[in-house]
mmCIF file of C-alpha atoms in Angstrom:
data_model
loop_
_atom_site.group_PDB
_atom_site.id
_atom_site.type_symbol
_atom_site.label_atom_id
_atom_site.label_comp_id
_atom_site.label_asym_id
_atom_site.label_seq_id
_atom_site.Cartn_x
_atom_site.Cartn_y
_atom_site.Cartn_z
ATOM 1 C CA MET A 13 2.124 -4.951 5.462
ATOM 2 C CA LYS A 14 -1.300 -5.678 7.023
ATOM 3 C CA ASN A 15 -1.099 -9.428 6.283
ATOM 4 C CA LEU A 16 2.339 -9.739 7.918
ATOM 5 C CA ALA A 17 1.254 -7.680 10.912
ATOM 6 C CA GLY A 18 -1.841 -9.869 11.311
ATOM 7 C CA ALA A 19 0.183 -13.080 11.112
ATOM 8 C CA LEU A 20 2.619 -11.817 13.712
ATOM 9 C CA PHE A 21 -0.196 -10.710 16.033
ATOM 10 C CA LEU A 22 -1.715 -14.197 15.815
ATOM 11 C CA LEU A 23 1.649 -15.808 16.610
ATOM 12 C CA LEU A 24 2.169 -13.627 19.670
ATOM 13 C CA THR A 25 -1.398 -14.178 20.881
ATOM 14 C CA LEU A 26 -1.113 -17.961 20.605
ATOM 15 C CA ALA A 27 2.238 -17.886 22.372
ATOM 16 C CA ALA A 28 0.800 -15.850 25.233
ATOM 17 C CA CYS A 29 -2.072 -18.339 25.624
ATOM 18 C CA ASN A 30 0.108 -21.455 25.435
ATOM 19 C CA PHE A 31 2.862 -20.234 27.772
ATOM 20 C CA LYS A 32 0.920 -18.069 30.218
ATOM 21 C CA GLY A 33 1.986 -20.064 33.243
ATOM 22 C CA GLU A 34 5.462 -21.017 32.084
ATOM 23 C CA GLN A 35 7.767 -18.119 32.883
ATOM 24 C CA SER A 36 11.045 -20.039 33.052
ATOM 25 C CA LYS A 37 10.988 -21.020 29.372
ATOM 26 C CA LEU A 38 10.326 -18.867 26.330
ATOM 27 C CA PRO A 39 7.793 -19.977 23.707
ATOM 28 C CA ILE A 40 8.897 -21.238 20.306
ATOM 29 C CA LEU A 41 7.128 -19.140 17.677
ATOM 30 C CA GLY A 42 6.369 -19.788 14.032
ATOM 31 C CA GLN A 43 4.859 -22.680 12.150
ATOM 32 C CA ARG A 44 5.262 -26.202 13.471
ATOM 33 C CA GLN A 45 4.741 -29.669 12.039
ATOM 34 C CA ALA A 46 4.199 -33.047 13.673
ATOM 35 C CA VAL A 47 6.550 -35.679 12.254
ATOM 36 C CA THR A 48 6.422 -39.403 12.987
ATOM 37 C CA LYS A 49 9.821 -40.996 13.604
ATOM 38 C CA THR A 50 10.961 -44.503 14.461
ATOM 39 C CA VAL A 51 13.072 -44.610 17.627
ATOM 40 C CA ASN A 52 14.397 -47.940 18.894
ATOM 41 C CA GLY A 53 11.861 -49.753 16.747
ATOM 42 C CA LYS A 54 8.927 -47.724 18.066
ATOM 43 C CA GLU A 55 7.076 -44.897 16.371
ATOM 44 C CA ALA A 56 7.166 -41.536 18.115
ATOM 45 C CA VAL A 57 5.704 -38.153 17.175
ATOM 46 C CA ASP A 58 8.127 -35.241 17.194
ATOM 47 C CA THR A 59 7.455 -31.546 16.618
ATOM 48 C CA VAL A 60 9.521 -29.798 13.958
ATOM 49 C CA TYR A 61 9.557 -26.016 14.314
ATOM 50 C CA GLN A 62 10.025 -23.308 11.700
ATOM 51 C CA THR A 63 13.623 -22.080 11.534
ATOM 52 C CA ILE A 64 15.427 -19.156 9.948
ATOM 53 C CA PRO A 65 17.048 -20.503 6.749
ATOM 54 C CA ASP A 66 20.631 -20.013 5.652
ATOM 55 C CA PHE A 67 21.630 -16.686 4.182
ATOM 56 C CA LYS A 68 24.709 -14.991 2.786
ATOM 57 C CA PHE A 69 25.454 -11.314 3.407
ATOM 58 C CA VAL A 70 28.444 -9.041 4.021
ATOM 59 C CA ASN A 71 29.041 -7.153 7.269
ATOM 60 C CA GLN A 72 30.516 -3.719 7.962
ATOM 61 C CA TYR A 73 34.039 -5.170 7.840
ATOM 62 C CA GLY A 74 33.531 -6.749 4.418
ATOM 63 C CA ASP A 75 33.357 -10.276 5.873
ATOM 64 C CA THR A 76 30.890 -12.829 4.494
ATOM 65 C CA ILE A 77 28.289 -13.792 7.101
ATOM 66 C CA THR A 78 26.073 -16.897 6.901
ATOM 67 C CA GLN A 79 24.034 -18.911 9.392
ATOM 68 C CA ASN A 80 27.210 -20.893 10.005
ATOM 69 C CA SER A 81 28.801 -17.680 11.319
ATOM 70 C CA LEU A 82 26.124 -17.763 14.045
ATOM 71 C CA LYS A 83 26.608 -21.436 14.922
ATOM 72 C CA GLY A 84 26.174 -21.878 18.656
ATOM 73 C CA ASP A 85 24.855 -18.333 19.111
ATOM 74 C CA ILE A 86 21.644 -16.796 20.353
ATOM 75 C CA TYR A 87 20.988 -13.659 18.338
ATOM 76 C CA VAL A 88 18.673 -10.695 17.834
ATOM 77 C CA ALA A 89 17.826 -9.577 14.287
ATOM 78 C CA ASP A 90 16.345 -6.334 13.026
ATOM 79 C CA PHE A 91 15.876 -4.420 9.751
ATOM 80 C CA PHE A 92 16.885 -0.797 9.122
ATOM 81 C CA PHE A 93 18.563 1.615 6.701
ATOM 82 C CA THR A 94 21.192 4.200 7.501
ATOM 83 C CA THR A 95 19.303 7.215 6.108
ATOM 84 C CA CYS A 96 16.075 6.353 7.961
ATOM 85 C CA PRO A 97 14.599 9.576 9.386
ATOM 86 C CA SER A 98 11.991 7.924 11.605
ATOM 87 C CA ILE A 99 12.207 4.776 13.734
ATOM 88 C CA CYS A 100 15.734 3.474 13.001
ATOM 89 C CA PRO A 101 17.610 5.989 15.199
ATOM 90 C CA ILE A 102 15.288 5.121 18.088
ATOM 91 C CA MET A 103 15.636 1.398 17.473
ATOM 92 C CA HIS A 104 19.412 1.446 17.423
ATOM 93 C CA ARG A 105 19.653 3.789 20.380
ATOM 94 C CA ASN A 106 17.699 1.138 22.277
ATOM 95 C CA MET A 107 19.732 -1.691 20.722
ATOM 96 C CA LEU A 108 22.885 -0.084 22.114
ATOM 97 C CA LYS A 109 21.621 -1.052 25.574
ATOM 98 C CA VAL A 110 21.501 -4.671 24.441
ATOM 99 C CA TYR A 111 24.953 -4.343 22.894
ATOM 100 C CA GLU A 112 26.433 -2.930 26.100
ATOM 101 C CA ASP A 113 24.901 -5.685 28.216
ATOM 102 C CA PHE A 114 26.023 -8.584 26.003
ATOM 103 C CA LYS A 115 29.025 -7.408 23.965
ATOM 104 C CA ASN A 116 31.380 -9.615 25.974
ATOM 105 C CA VAL A 117 29.093 -12.672 25.944
ATOM 106 C CA PRO A 118 30.667 -15.188 23.521
ATOM 107 C CA ASP A 119 27.436 -16.935 22.442
ATOM 108 C CA PHE A 120 25.351 -13.858 21.645
ATOM 109 C CA LYS A 121 25.142 -11.679 18.516
ATOM 110 C CA ILE A 122 23.107 -8.827 17.066
ATOM 111 C CA ILE A 123 22.522 -8.714 13.307
ATOM 112 C CA SER A 124 20.957 -5.695 11.587
ATOM 113 C CA HIS A 125 19.946 -6.095 7.937
ATOM 114 C CA THR A 126 19.836 -2.992 5.742
ATOM 115 C CA ILE A 127 16.789 -2.807 3.482
ATOM 116 C CA ASP A 128 18.555 -0.231 1.267
ATOM 117 C CA PRO A 129 21.661 -2.111 0.080
ATOM 118 C CA LYS A 130 22.119 0.163 -2.956
ATOM 119 C CA HIS A 131 23.015 3.076 -0.684
ATOM 120 C CA ASP A 132 24.232 1.159 2.368
ATOM 121 C CA SER A 133 27.563 -0.139 1.083
ATOM 122 C CA VAL A 134 30.138 -1.756 3.349
ATOM 123 C CA THR A 135 31.845 1.623 3.707
ATOM 124 C CA VAL A 136 28.575 3.334 4.671
ATOM 125 C CA LEU A 137 27.761 0.591 7.186
ATOM 126 C CA LYS A 138 31.204 0.900 8.773
ATOM 127 C CA LYS A 139 30.750 4.661 9.193
ATOM 128 C CA TYR A 140 27.324 4.030 10.696
ATOM 129 C CA ALA A 141 28.804 1.460 13.103
ATOM 130 C CA ASP A 142 31.576 3.865 14.092
ATOM 131 C CA LYS A 143 29.012 6.581 14.783
ATOM 132 C CA LEU A 144 27.091 4.196 17.042
ATOM 133 C CA GLY A 145 30.290 3.145 18.789
ATOM 134 C CA ILE A 146 30.079 -0.493 17.693
ATOM 135 C CA LYS A 147 33.337 -2.442 17.835
ATOM 136 C CA GLY A 148 34.285 -6.092 17.452
ATOM 137 C CA ASP A 149 32.023 -8.898 16.257
ATOM 138 C CA SER A 150 29.091 -8.801 18.657
ATOM 139 C CA TRP A 151 26.944 -6.581 16.382
ATOM 140 C CA TRP A 152 27.026 -7.043 12.609
ATOM 141 C CA LEU A 153 25.405 -4.666 10.124
ATOM 142 C CA LEU A 154 24.571 -6.791 7.086
ATOM 143 C CA GLN A 155 24.225 -5.890 3.422
ATOM 144 C CA GLY A 156 23.279 -8.113 0.504
ATOM 145 C CA LYS A 157 20.956 -8.540 -2.444
ATOM 146 C CA LYS A 158 17.746 -6.614 -1.866
ATOM 147 C CA GLU A 159 15.511 -9.498 -2.936
ATOM 148 C CA ASP A 160 17.294 -11.873 -0.535
ATOM 149 C CA THR A 161 16.921 -9.456 2.373
ATOM 150 C CA TYR A 162 13.230 -8.846 1.691
ATOM 151 C CA GLU A 163 12.448 -12.542 1.317
ATOM 152 C CA LEU A 164 14.260 -13.345 4.548
ATOM 153 C CA GLY A 165 12.538 -10.533 6.419
ATOM 154 C CA GLN A 166 9.021 -10.903 5.099
ATOM 155 C CA LYS A 167 8.757 -14.673 4.694
ATOM 156 C CA HIS A 168 10.836 -15.975 7.589
ATOM 157 C CA TYR A 169 11.102 -13.239 10.236
ATOM 158 C CA LEU A 170 7.568 -11.975 9.433
ATOM 159 C CA VAL A 171 8.755 -8.356 9.469
ATOM 160 C CA ALA A 172 6.979 -6.080 6.989
ATOM 161 C CA MET A 173 9.066 -3.814 4.748
ATOM 162 C CA SER A 174 8.645 -2.084 1.400
ATOM 163 C CA GLN A 175 10.048 0.667 -0.769
ATOM 164 C CA ASP A 176 7.744 3.684 -0.824
ATOM 165 C CA ASP A 177 8.990 6.788 -2.598
ATOM 166 C CA GLY A 178 6.133 8.785 -1.118
ATOM 167 C CA THR A 179 7.369 8.463 2.467
ATOM 168 C CA PRO A 180 10.311 10.228 4.184
ATOM 169 C CA GLY A 181 13.428 8.165 3.509
ATOM 170 C CA GLY A 182 11.753 6.175 0.734
ATOM 171 C CA TYR A 183 11.180 2.980 2.762
ATOM 172 C CA VAL A 184 8.599 1.681 5.214
ATOM 173 C CA HIS A 185 9.370 -1.104 7.700
ATOM 174 C CA GLN A 186 8.437 -2.422 11.108
ATOM 175 C CA GLY A 187 10.688 -1.935 14.099
ATOM 176 C CA TRP A 188 10.646 -5.456 15.499
ATOM 177 C CA PHE A 189 13.615 -6.966 17.294
ATOM 178 C CA VAL A 190 13.464 -10.737 16.733
ATOM 179 C CA LEU A 191 15.066 -13.106 19.250
ATOM 180 C CA VAL A 192 16.411 -16.337 17.716
ATOM 181 C CA ASP A 193 17.825 -19.327 19.587
ATOM 182 C CA LYS A 194 20.798 -21.579 18.804
ATOM 183 C CA GLN A 195 18.580 -23.868 16.727
ATOM 184 C CA HIS A 196 17.547 -20.836 14.575
ATOM 185 C CA ARG A 197 13.996 -20.856 16.008
ATOM 186 C CA ILE A 198 12.171 -17.603 16.782
ATOM 187 C CA ARG A 199 11.657 -17.140 20.513
ATOM 188 C CA GLY A 200 10.347 -13.578 20.791
ATOM 189 C CA TYR A 201 9.274 -10.324 19.098
ATOM 190 C CA TYR A 202 9.834 -6.923 20.697
ATOM 191 C CA ASP A 203 9.031 -3.377 19.599
ATOM 192 C CA GLY A 204 12.479 -1.842 19.205
ATOM 193 C CA THR A 205 11.113 1.685 19.590
ATOM 194 C CA LYS A 206 9.910 1.096 23.155
ATOM 195 C CA GLU A 207 12.349 1.017 26.060
ATOM 196 C CA GLU A 208 10.137 -1.268 28.140
ATOM 197 C CA GLU A 209 9.985 -3.819 25.316
ATOM 198 C CA VAL A 210 13.766 -3.775 24.936
ATOM 199 C CA ALA A 211 14.165 -4.209 28.707
ATOM 200 C CA LYS A 212 11.883 -7.256 28.485
ATOM 201 C CA MET A 213 13.981 -8.614 25.631
ATOM 202 C CA ILE A 214 17.158 -8.251 27.677
ATOM 203 C CA ASN A 215 15.556 -10.314 30.444
ATOM 204 C CA ASP A 216 14.327 -12.864 27.904
ATOM 205 C CA ILE A 217 17.840 -13.214 26.462
ATOM 206 C CA LYS A 218 19.060 -14.067 29.957
ATOM 207 C CA THR A 219 16.185 -16.538 30.345
ATOM 208 C CA LEU A 220 17.013 -18.167 27.008
ATOM 209 C CA ARG A 221 20.702 -18.460 27.878
ATOM 210 C CA ALA A 222 19.780 -20.074 31.204
ATOM 211 C CA GLU A 223 17.409 -22.439 29.378
ATOM 212 C CA VAL A 224 20.190 -23.507 27.009
ATOM 213 C CA ASN A 225 22.658 -24.028 29.872
ATOM 214 C CA THR A 226 20.099 -26.126 31.737
ATOM 215 C CA GLU A 227 19.532 -28.337 28.682
ATOM 216 C CA ILE A 228 23.302 -28.833 28.313
ATOM 217 C CA ALA A 229 23.629 -29.760 31.992
ATOM 218 C CA GLN A 230 20.903 -32.383 31.600
#
């Protein structure tokens, strides 16, 4: 937990330093690698950024969801479990604001991964979605193999999570909302338990959508 939190803090600090004066474009977070390519007979150095890898889960409707299901979409990811007695209700109460603002936007999604797939079956996730008032395909609650979810969360999203029978609910996890662009690159982290952080994320989603539209126009 401490190692992941430290890595994320370093990422956010570097991003703040590198993009302090650039408010119209969000930083690209994560590891990056310089790659030499040959373009028109000349060598050029390009930057390759860390991306969220492919995955395969099932949503609250029983549909299989992969990265291909998110093709052309900006999305926000988080991790939760339906019996969470602590931060999850706060997180998803705040996420409802995001859902209401963007539920009719065709190129935006929310995906919430359960870290307790043994309990959180498709049926349980559907009941949870109904209780929240989620309809349609703009917010998917995803369930899959526990080891796949934990690897995706810890290794690629840098969100700490673990099973801990000594804590209320039996699981410990961070409440980050992670903003991902159409190229599957991480563009922001936000504390899902804080209204001001979620409000900032909503503005950043709008900024990212404008950035994408500008790139298309060019």
